[in-house]
Amino acid sequence: MTWTITPEPADSPDAVALWRSYYTEVSDRWYLLHQDRTTDPAELEREIAADTGKDLALLLLARHDGTPAGTAGIRRTPDPTTTELTRVFLLPHLRGKGGATHLVAAAEQAARALGATRMILDTRSDLVEARALYARLGYEETEPHNSDPYAEHWFSKRLT
């Protein structure tokens, strides 16, 4: 079993399908936790269409044995030495096989190539797997760096 990670246009069919899977999972988890329901299908379609990924400096796509498996995005910030990690996602059946570590490492390498010396990110309390991953990879919790209504934890890592 091998992982490959390559840049991918955010509007490619593979990237769009993975974005749909990512957004569906995190949205459903939030609604189930807070409103005891899954995401309304019309809302899901509206939100997926509204966030196309065009604001990303780079989208990385992980493939497991050649099959699309996950993504990680890099967004530039007003500070040219800082980039934001976003859209880190692996299909559920491929978790625990090292793909997330490869994705984040590739994103960090790409951020360095863009001139970044620091990576920031945010996540939610219910995404405990994500928080554990970031802590394991050397990210430290920080003060908020944005006002995203769904962000509950903010992390930062020096890219040395």
Backbone as ProteinMPNN parsed JSONL, in Angstrom:
{"seq_chain_A": "MTWTITPEPADSPDAVALWRSYYTEVSDRWYLLHQDRTTDPAELEREIAADTGKDLALLLLARHDGTPAGTAGIRRTPDPTTTELTRVFLLPHLRGKGGATHLVAAAEQAARALGATRMILDTRSDLVEARALYARLGYEETEPHNSDPYAEHWFSKRLT", "coords_chain_A": {"N_chain_A": [[0.844, -1.173, 0.0], [0.668, 2.102, -0.977], [1.223, 5.609, -0.54], [0.665, 8.555, -2.347], [1.229, 11.996, -2.869], [0.133, 14.834, -4.392], [-0.007, 18.068, -6.028], [-3.212, 19.456, -6.833], [-5.784, 20.711, -8.912], [-8.328, 22.645, -7.383], [-10.825, 22.405, -8.447], [-10.927, 19.995, -9.752], [-12.39, 16.823, -10.699], [-11.776, 14.76, -8.801], [-10.893, 16.238, -6.557], [-13.178, 17.766, -5.998], [-15.023, 15.755, -5.357], [-13.839, 14.715, -3.029], [-13.931, 17.034, -1.425], [-16.674, 17.252, -1.105], [-17.173, 14.929, 0.408], [-15.639, 15.513, 2.694], [-16.869, 17.935, 3.61], [-19.49, 17.06, 4.042], [-19.107, 15.172, 6.105], [-17.979, 16.748, 8.28], [-19.947, 18.663, 8.617], [-22.281, 17.142, 9.126], [-21.444, 15.926, 11.526], [-21.322, 18.176, 13.215], [-24.013, 19.12, 13.197], [-25.355, 16.822, 14.195], [-24.303, 16.734, 16.773], [-25.117, 19.228, 17.851], [-27.784, 19.726, 17.075], [-29.104, 17.354, 16.784], [-29.514, 16.176, 14.268], [-28.856, 15.478, 10.76], [-27.106, 17.262, 8.143], [-29.072, 19.526, 6.31], [-30.012, 18.735, 3.027], [-30.251, 20.753, 1.008], [-28.895, 22.888, 2.177], [-26.363, 21.758, 2.389], [-25.64, 21.462, -0.346], [-25.623, 24.167, -1.096], [-23.572, 25.258, 0.534], [-21.325, 23.742, -0.238], [-21.104, 24.532, -2.906], [-20.557, 27.226, -2.494], [-18.023, 27.34, -1.351], [-15.475, 26.914, -3.072], [-12.777, 26.489, -3.039], [-11.126, 28.176, -4.373], [-9.742, 30.13, -3.038], [-7.509, 28.965, -2.045], [-3.979, 28.648, -1.88], [-2.761, 26.375, -2.609], [-3.791, 23.066, -3.226], [-3.458, 19.891, -2.005], [-3.594, 16.526, -2.985], [-4.108, 13.37, -1.746], [-3.392, 10.08, -2.682], [-4.178, 6.706, -2.333], [-2.693, 3.839, -3.122], [-3.141, 4.701, -5.729], [-5.782, 5.544, -5.752], [-8.015, 8.247, -5.183], [-7.866, 9.7, -1.971], [-7.681, 11.655, 0.038], [-7.237, 15.082, 1.228], [-5.347, 18.16, 1.612], [-5.166, 21.556, 2.249], [-3.59, 24.705, 1.53], [-3.608, 27.958, 2.583], [-2.862, 31.316, 1.922], [-1.942, 33.972, 4.17], [-2.408, 37.335, 5.461], [0.105, 37.893, 6.531], [3.119, 37.312, 5.078], [4.867, 35.332, 5.941], [3.432, 33.381, 7.096], [1.27, 30.647, 6.687], [-1.948, 29.073, 6.257], [-3.236, 25.982, 7.258], [-5.656, 23.889, 5.937], [-8.692, 22.036, 5.215], [-7.832, 19.401, 5.764], [-8.167, 16.075, 5.32], [-9.125, 12.671, 5.269], [-10.549, 9.879, 3.654], [-12.84, 7.952, 5.542], [-12.418, 5.079, 5.675], [-9.731, 4.83, 5.189], [-8.285, 5.91, 7.206], [-5.827, 5.961, 9.828], [-3.742, 4.756, 8.557], [-1.493, 6.19, 8.035], [-1.754, 8.222, 6.18], [-2.65, 10.875, 6.83], [-0.507, 11.978, 8.224], [1.411, 12.021, 6.172], [0.117, 13.795, 4.415], [0.009, 16.241, 5.92], [2.746, 16.68, 6.332], [3.575, 17.041, 3.671], [2.127, 19.35, 3.083], [3.333, 21.145, 4.859], [5.925, 21.205, 3.786], [5.368, 22.306, 1.257], [4.401, 24.787, 2.09], [6.717, 25.907, 3.169], [8.148, 26.166, 0.785], [6.706, 28.214, -0.311], [7.624, 30.288, 1.151], [6.879, 30.43, 3.785], [7.266, 30.455, 7.327], [5.822, 29.651, 9.369], [2.946, 27.771, 10.269], [-0.53, 27.915, 10.587], [-3.71, 26.89, 11.963], [-7.192, 26.034, 12.382], [-9.676, 24.315, 14.304], [-12.424, 22.252, 15.459], [-13.929, 21.443, 18.671], [-15.225, 18.935, 18.687], [-13.879, 17.501, 16.781], [-11.928, 15.504, 17.567], [-10.02, 13.689, 16.682], [-8.598, 15.136, 14.782], [-7.47, 17.155, 16.369], [-5.802, 15.61, 17.987], [-4.045, 14.575, 16.052], [-2.772, 16.952, 15.122], [-1.483, 17.811, 17.474], [0.235, 15.641, 17.9], [1.906, 16.008, 15.722], [3.356, 18.202, 16.361], [2.099, 20.677, 16.536], [0.991, 23.472, 18.366], [-1.447, 24.61, 20.692], [-2.896, 27.836, 20.392], [-3.696, 31.325, 20.871], [-6.821, 32.581, 19.499], [-6.78, 33.113, 15.972], [-8.561, 33.909, 14.144], [-12.034, 34.688, 13.466], [-13.835, 32.707, 12.924], [-16.972, 31.212, 13.119], [-17.215, 28.499, 13.695], [-14.785, 27.659, 14.608], [-12.964, 26.463, 17.336], [-10.629, 25.747, 18.469], [-7.289, 26.728, 18.072], [-4.259, 26.421, 16.344], [-0.666, 26.416, 15.985], [2.466, 26.17, 14.293], [5.956, 26.29, 14.084], [7.781, 26.338, 11.144], [10.561, 24.892, 10.591]], "CA_chain_A": [[0.0, 0.0, 0.0], [1.501, 3.29, -1.069], [0.61, 6.933, -0.56], [1.276, 9.605, -3.154], [0.614, 13.29, -2.607], [0.464, 15.743, -5.492], [-0.907, 19.219, -6.173], [-4.421, 19.152, -7.611], [-6.713, 21.844, -9.012], [-9.449, 22.516, -6.446], [-12.06, 22.083, -9.171], [-10.856, 18.712, -10.457], [-13.433, 15.909, -10.209], [-11.356, 14.074, -7.578], [-10.882, 17.212, -5.453], [-14.567, 18.121, -5.689], [-15.64, 14.608, -4.67], [-13.295, 14.663, -1.677], [-14.478, 18.185, -0.705], [-18.047, 16.887, -0.746], [-17.081, 13.968, 1.512], [-15.151, 16.249, 3.856], [-17.869, 18.868, 4.118], [-20.617, 16.283, 4.546], [-18.759, 14.591, 7.4], [-17.841, 17.724, 9.372], [-21.239, 19.308, 8.813], [-23.162, 16.195, 9.81], [-20.992, 15.771, 12.912], [-21.71, 19.371, 13.964], [-25.468, 19.123, 13.385], [-25.748, 15.734, 15.09], [-23.916, 17.114, 18.125], [-25.809, 20.417, 18.342], [-29.203, 19.792, 16.744], [-29.612, 15.991, 16.676], [-29.932, 15.913, 12.885], [-27.798, 15.64, 9.775], [-27.177, 18.498, 7.374], [-30.134, 19.65, 5.317], [-29.401, 18.574, 1.708], [-30.16, 22.031, 0.285], [-27.806, 23.645, 2.794], [-25.131, 21.095, 1.992], [-25.336, 21.85, -1.727], [-25.327, 25.607, -1.115], [-22.271, 25.491, 1.152], [-20.29, 23.142, -1.087], [-20.962, 25.408, -4.069], [-20.031, 28.531, -2.084], [-16.616, 27.233, -0.979], [-14.897, 26.138, -4.168], [-11.346, 26.296, -2.86], [-10.365, 29.122, -5.192], [-8.916, 30.952, -2.152], [-6.338, 28.201, -1.621], [-2.741, 28.805, -2.643], [-2.422, 25.046, -3.086], [-4.526, 21.916, -2.696], [-2.752, 18.623, -2.18], [-4.49, 15.375, -3.018], [-3.472, 12.092, -1.408], [-3.927, 8.877, -3.3], [-3.745, 5.467, -1.695], [-2.629, 2.868, -4.223], [-3.667, 5.334, -6.939], [-7.173, 5.954, -5.593], [-8.148, 9.47, -4.378], [-8.107, 9.312, -0.591], [-7.745, 12.758, 0.98], [-6.745, 16.39, 0.806], [-4.864, 19.182, 2.539], [-5.058, 22.821, 1.548], [-2.788, 25.783, 2.095], [-4.146, 29.29, 2.296], [-1.975, 32.405, 2.322], [-2.498, 34.913, 5.136], [-1.816, 38.662, 5.229], [1.519, 37.815, 6.891], [3.717, 36.426, 4.069], [5.643, 34.244, 6.548], [2.474, 32.46, 7.719], [0.22, 30.044, 5.865], [-2.971, 28.367, 7.017], [-3.542, 24.618, 6.852], [-7.106, 23.711, 5.926], [-9.211, 20.902, 4.44], [-7.124, 18.14, 5.986], [-9.234, 15.07, 5.323], [-8.949, 11.351, 4.659], [-11.755, 9.049, 3.664], [-12.85, 7.199, 6.812], [-11.875, 3.714, 5.626], [-8.279, 4.871, 5.018], [-7.664, 6.528, 8.375], [-4.993, 5.065, 10.615], [-2.757, 4.12, 7.681], [-0.38, 7.103, 7.815], [-2.019, 9.22, 5.144], [-2.757, 12.236, 7.356], [0.849, 12.432, 8.508], [2.01, 12.346, 4.873], [-0.525, 15.008, 3.902], [0.443, 17.415, 6.669], [4.167, 16.889, 6.029], [3.651, 17.612, 2.324], [1.625, 20.721, 3.173], [4.382, 21.941, 5.501], [6.994, 21.373, 2.801], [4.868, 23.25, 0.253], [4.338, 26.107, 2.726], [8.1, 26.402, 3.207], [8.49, 26.572, -0.583], [6.034, 29.501, -0.533], [8.269, 31.281, 1.995], [6.307, 30.454, 5.139], [8.039, 29.93, 8.449], [4.84, 29.262, 10.39], [1.662, 27.27, 9.783], [-1.613, 28.016, 11.553], [-4.935, 26.186, 11.584], [-8.22, 25.981, 13.416], [-10.536, 23.135, 14.269], [-13.502, 22.262, 16.45], [-13.774, 20.546, 19.82], [-15.697, 17.582, 18.399], [-12.963, 16.833, 15.854], [-10.863, 15.099, 18.485], [-8.973, 13.022, 15.915], [-7.786, 16.191, 14.18], [-6.682, 17.803, 17.42], [-4.752, 14.663, 18.381], [-3.073, 14.55, 14.956], [-1.969, 18.172, 15.117], [-0.616, 17.789, 18.652], [1.27, 14.632, 17.65], [2.815, 16.515, 14.698], [4.105, 19.353, 16.853], [1.32, 21.915, 16.568], [0.645, 23.893, 19.719], [-2.634, 25.476, 20.768], [-2.585, 29.256, 20.509], [-4.847, 32.225, 20.923], [-7.53, 32.629, 18.207], [-6.248, 33.952, 14.9], [-9.678, 34.29, 13.282], [-13.327, 34.727, 14.163], [-14.709, 31.704, 12.32], [-17.936, 30.802, 14.159], [-17.083, 27.078, 14.014], [-13.458, 27.393, 15.17], [-12.928, 26.417, 18.797], [-9.227, 25.506, 18.834], [-6.371, 27.301, 17.105], [-2.943, 25.825, 16.482], [0.425, 27.02, 15.241], [3.719, 25.402, 14.293], [7.092, 26.88, 13.391], [8.276, 25.481, 10.067], [12.018, 25.101, 10.591]], "C_chain_A": [[0.889, 1.236, 0.0], [0.642, 4.554, -1.105], [1.383, 7.804, -1.532], [0.502, 10.883, -2.879], [1.089, 14.245, -3.685], [-0.474, 16.944, -5.47], [-2.062, 18.851, -7.099], [-5.247, 20.419, -7.743], [-7.913, 21.616, -8.096], [-10.75, 22.153, -7.143], [-11.975, 20.788, -9.977], [-11.943, 17.789, -9.919], [-13.042, 15.19, -8.917], [-11.384, 15.012, -6.381], [-12.302, 17.575, -5.04], [-15.258, 16.978, -4.935], [-15.13, 14.5, -3.235], [-13.789, 15.83, -0.838], [-15.898, 17.873, -0.246], [-18.039, 15.91, 0.438], [-16.649, 14.657, 2.795], [-16.265, 17.112, 4.451], [-19.077, 18.126, 4.699], [-20.299, 15.729, 5.932], [-18.704, 15.639, 8.503], [-19.159, 18.444, 9.644], [-22.202, 18.389, 9.558], [-22.743, 16.003, 11.266], [-21.433, 16.958, 13.759], [-23.219, 19.362, 14.234], [-25.94, 17.999, 14.303], [-25.434, 16.078, 16.545], [-24.798, 18.23, 18.691], [-27.315, 20.447, 18.087], [-29.838, 18.419, 16.515], [-30.203, 15.687, 15.294], [-28.715, 15.986, 11.973], [-28.035, 16.944, 9.001], [-28.338, 18.45, 6.393], [-29.496, 19.57, 3.923], [-29.268, 19.884, 0.918], [-29.036, 22.884, 0.851], [-26.456, 23.062, 2.388], [-24.718, 21.526, 0.587], [-24.932, 23.317, -1.823], [-23.925, 25.875, -0.572], [-21.126, 24.904, 0.336], [-20.043, 24.033, -2.303], [-20.315, 26.743, -3.709], [-18.54, 28.484, -1.764], [-15.91, 26.318, -1.97], [-13.423, 25.839, -3.995], [-10.496, 27.244, -3.684], [-9.478, 30.028, -4.343], [-7.657, 30.228, -1.683], [-5.14, 28.526, -2.506], [-2.373, 27.469, -3.284], [-3.354, 24.026, -2.439], [-3.708, 20.681, -3.018], [-3.766, 17.496, -2.113], [-3.682, 14.119, -2.733], [-4.194, 10.984, -2.162], [-3.334, 7.683, -2.573], [-3.842, 4.386, -2.756], [-3.322, 3.401, -5.477], [-5.09, 5.843, -6.84], [-7.249, 7.217, -4.742], [-8.605, 9.141, -2.961], [-8.248, 10.482, 0.372], [-7.126, 14.027, 0.44], [-6.126, 17.153, 1.977], [-4.691, 20.446, 1.712], [-4.175, 23.797, 2.292], [-3.39, 27.092, 1.623], [-3.106, 30.317, 2.754], [-2.707, 33.29, 3.327], [-1.902, 36.287, 4.833], [-0.324, 38.721, 5.585], [2.196, 36.838, 5.919], [4.546, 35.28, 4.636], [4.743, 33.187, 7.187], [1.494, 31.95, 6.672], [-0.75, 29.313, 6.785], [-3.203, 26.987, 6.41], [-5.047, 24.421, 6.968], [-7.464, 22.479, 5.099], [-8.404, 19.626, 4.586], [-8.194, 17.062, 6.193], [-8.735, 13.79, 4.687], [-10.275, 10.626, 4.696], [-11.707, 8.132, 4.886], [-12.206, 5.814, 6.755], [-10.36, 3.674, 5.441], [-7.559, 5.541, 6.184], [-6.871, 5.48, 9.16], [-3.936, 4.349, 9.805], [-1.607, 5.064, 7.318], [-0.623, 8.213, 6.817], [-2.062, 10.655, 5.662], [-1.377, 12.798, 7.674], [1.556, 12.828, 7.22], [1.428, 13.642, 4.309], [-0.026, 16.261, 4.604], [1.917, 17.707, 6.391], [4.334, 17.508, 4.638], [3.164, 19.055, 2.309], [2.667, 21.63, 3.814], [5.529, 22.211, 4.534], [6.579, 22.391, 1.733], [4.801, 24.667, 0.82], [5.733, 26.726, 2.82], [8.523, 26.909, 1.826], [7.833, 27.902, -0.95], [6.631, 30.616, 0.324], [7.748, 31.349, 3.414], [7.289, 29.874, 6.146], [7.117, 29.487, 9.585], [3.562, 28.811, 9.699], [0.66, 27.422, 10.919], [-2.797, 27.206, 11.053], [-5.945, 26.35, 12.702], [-9.03, 24.711, 13.236], [-11.58, 23.25, 15.374], [-13.219, 21.273, 17.563], [-14.177, 19.115, 19.494], [-14.795, 16.825, 17.427], [-11.711, 16.406, 16.621], [-9.715, 14.409, 17.752], [-8.033, 14.054, 15.299], [-6.898, 16.846, 15.225], [-5.542, 16.895, 17.883], [-3.659, 14.591, 17.315], [-2.171, 15.775, 15.02], [-1.026, 18.215, 16.312], [0.541, 16.805, 18.452], [2.315, 15.132, 16.663], [3.498, 17.818, 15.095], [3.375, 20.681, 16.827], [0.935, 22.203, 18.013], [-0.575, 24.777, 19.686], [-2.202, 26.901, 21.051], [-3.865, 30.045, 20.748], [-5.537, 32.221, 19.561], [-6.832, 33.556, 17.215], [-7.331, 34.335, 13.883], [-10.961, 34.3, 14.11], [-14.329, 33.767, 13.533], [-15.671, 31.187, 13.389], [-17.824, 29.325, 14.547], [-15.725, 26.731, 14.618], [-13.524, 27.468, 16.695], [-11.514, 26.191, 19.333], [-8.357, 26.026, 17.703], [-4.989, 26.751, 17.392], [-1.929, 26.564, 15.619], [1.636, 26.11, 15.328], [4.766, 26.2, 13.527], [7.571, 25.861, 12.358], [9.775, 25.716, 9.933], [12.706, 24.17, 9.635]], "O_chain_A": [[1.751, 1.396, 0.864], [-0.478, 4.568, -1.614], [2.614, 7.794, -1.541], [-0.714, 10.863, -2.684], [2.289, 14.444, -3.873], [-1.592, 16.861, -4.963], [-1.913, 18.047, -8.019], [-5.399, 21.145, -6.76], [-8.452, 20.51, -8.042], [-11.677, 21.652, -6.507], [-12.852, 20.511, -10.795], [-12.377, 17.962, -8.78], [-13.878, 15.023, -8.028], [-11.847, 14.632, -5.305], [-12.591, 17.679, -3.848], [-15.997, 17.221, -3.981], [-15.909, 14.223, -2.323], [-14.046, 15.652, 0.352], [-16.275, 18.197, 0.88], [-18.829, 16.065, 1.37], [-17.221, 14.418, 3.858], [-16.563, 17.026, 5.642], [-19.618, 18.525, 5.729], [-21.13, 15.808, 6.836], [-19.313, 15.453, 9.557], [-19.448, 18.795, 10.788], [-22.861, 18.81, 10.508], [-23.598, 15.926, 12.148], [-21.871, 16.779, 14.896], [-23.65, 19.572, 15.368], [-26.843, 18.209, 15.113], [-26.208, 15.751, 17.444], [-25.184, 18.191, 19.859], [-28.047, 21.124, 18.809], [-30.993, 18.336, 16.095], [-31.24, 15.035, 15.17], [-27.666, 16.495, 12.368], [-29.042, 17.626, 9.195], [-28.553, 17.439, 5.725], [-28.524, 20.279, 3.664], [-28.266, 20.09, 0.232], [-28.306, 23.531, 0.101], [-25.52, 23.8, 2.081], [-23.569, 21.911, 0.366], [-24.003, 23.663, -2.552], [-23.172, 26.647, -1.166], [-20.064, 25.518, 0.234], [-18.894, 24.26, -2.683], [-19.604, 27.327, -4.527], [-17.857, 29.5, -1.894], [-15.766, 25.117, -1.742], [-12.87, 25.019, -4.727], [-9.27, 27.128, -3.693], [-8.549, 30.638, -4.871], [-6.826, 30.82, -0.994], [-5.269, 28.662, -3.722], [-1.76, 27.424, -4.351], [-3.664, 24.117, -1.251], [-3.316, 20.459, -4.164], [-4.679, 17.511, -1.288], [-2.689, 13.843, -3.406], [-5.42, 10.959, -2.263], [-2.148, 7.656, -2.244], [-4.929, 4.058, -3.231], [-3.999, 2.661, -6.191], [-5.566, 6.513, -7.757], [-6.622, 7.276, -3.684], [-9.579, 8.417, -2.757], [-8.87, 10.333, 1.423], [-6.566, 14.05, -0.656], [-6.347, 16.839, 3.147], [-4.139, 20.411, 0.613], [-4.029, 23.731, 3.513], [-3.643, 27.3, 0.437], [-2.542, 30.197, 3.842], [-3.936, 33.352, 3.334], [-0.98, 36.389, 4.024], [0.422, 39.51, 5.005], [1.878, 35.649, 5.934], [4.897, 34.352, 3.907], [5.234, 32.21, 7.753], [0.958, 32.719, 5.875], [-0.427, 28.981, 7.925], [-3.348, 26.849, 5.195], [-5.641, 24.753, 7.994], [-6.626, 21.948, 4.369], [-8.3, 18.847, 3.639], [-9.006, 17.135, 7.115], [-8.013, 13.817, 3.69], [-11.034, 10.746, 5.658], [-10.65, 7.598, 5.223], [-11.517, 5.418, 7.694], [-9.759, 2.603, 5.526], [-6.341, 5.717, 6.14], [-7.194, 4.292, 9.157], [-3.293, 3.427, 10.307], [-0.834, 4.778, 6.403], [0.241, 9.07, 6.633], [-1.559, 11.561, 4.998], [-1.112, 13.972, 7.418], [2.228, 13.858, 7.175], [2.161, 14.483, 3.789], [0.324, 17.24, 3.946], [2.293, 18.868, 6.233], [5.155, 18.407, 4.457], [3.725, 19.892, 1.602], [2.864, 22.76, 3.367], [6.044, 23.327, 4.475], [7.378, 23.248, 1.355], [5.106, 25.634, 0.122], [5.908, 27.92, 2.579], [9.172, 27.949, 1.709], [8.34, 28.633, -1.801], [6.195, 31.763, 0.237], [8.135, 32.238, 4.173], [8.034, 28.938, 5.856], [7.574, 29.011, 10.625], [3.146, 29.379, 8.689], [0.958, 27.1, 12.069], [-2.882, 26.875, 9.87], [-5.607, 26.749, 13.816], [-9.061, 24.116, 12.159], [-11.608, 24.227, 16.123], [-12.381, 20.382, 17.425], [-13.543, 18.174, 19.971], [-14.944, 15.613, 17.273], [-10.604, 16.876, 16.361], [-8.56, 14.532, 18.16], [-6.816, 13.868, 15.295], [-5.71, 17.065, 14.99], [-4.437, 17.371, 18.141], [-2.474, 14.549, 17.646], [-0.946, 15.652, 14.978], [0.128, 18.619, 16.165], [1.685, 17.104, 18.795], [3.479, 14.739, 16.742], [4.142, 18.464, 14.268], [3.987, 21.719, 17.077], [0.599, 21.298, 18.777], [-0.739, 25.595, 18.781], [-1.283, 27.153, 21.829], [-4.961, 29.489, 20.816], [-4.903, 31.889, 18.559], [-6.36, 34.635, 17.573], [-7.049, 35.001, 12.887], [-10.961, 33.963, 15.294], [-15.537, 33.992, 13.604], [-15.23, 30.766, 14.458], [-18.29, 28.937, 15.618], [-15.536, 25.611, 15.094], [-14.069, 28.414, 17.263], [-11.244, 26.42, 20.512], [-8.643, 25.799, 16.527], [-4.591, 26.628, 18.55], [-2.284, 27.244, 14.656], [1.815, 25.377, 16.3], [4.49, 26.722, 12.446], [7.741, 24.68, 12.661], [10.203, 26.638, 9.239], [13.93, 24.208, 9.508]]}, "name": "protein", "num_of_chains": 1, "seq": "MTWTITPEPADSPDAVALWRSYYTEVSDRWYLLHQDRTTDPAELEREIAADTGKDLALLLLARHDGTPAGTAGIRRTPDPTTTELTRVFLLPHLRGKGGATHLVAAAEQAARALGATRMILDTRSDLVEARALYARLGYEETEPHNSDPYAEHWFSKRLT"}
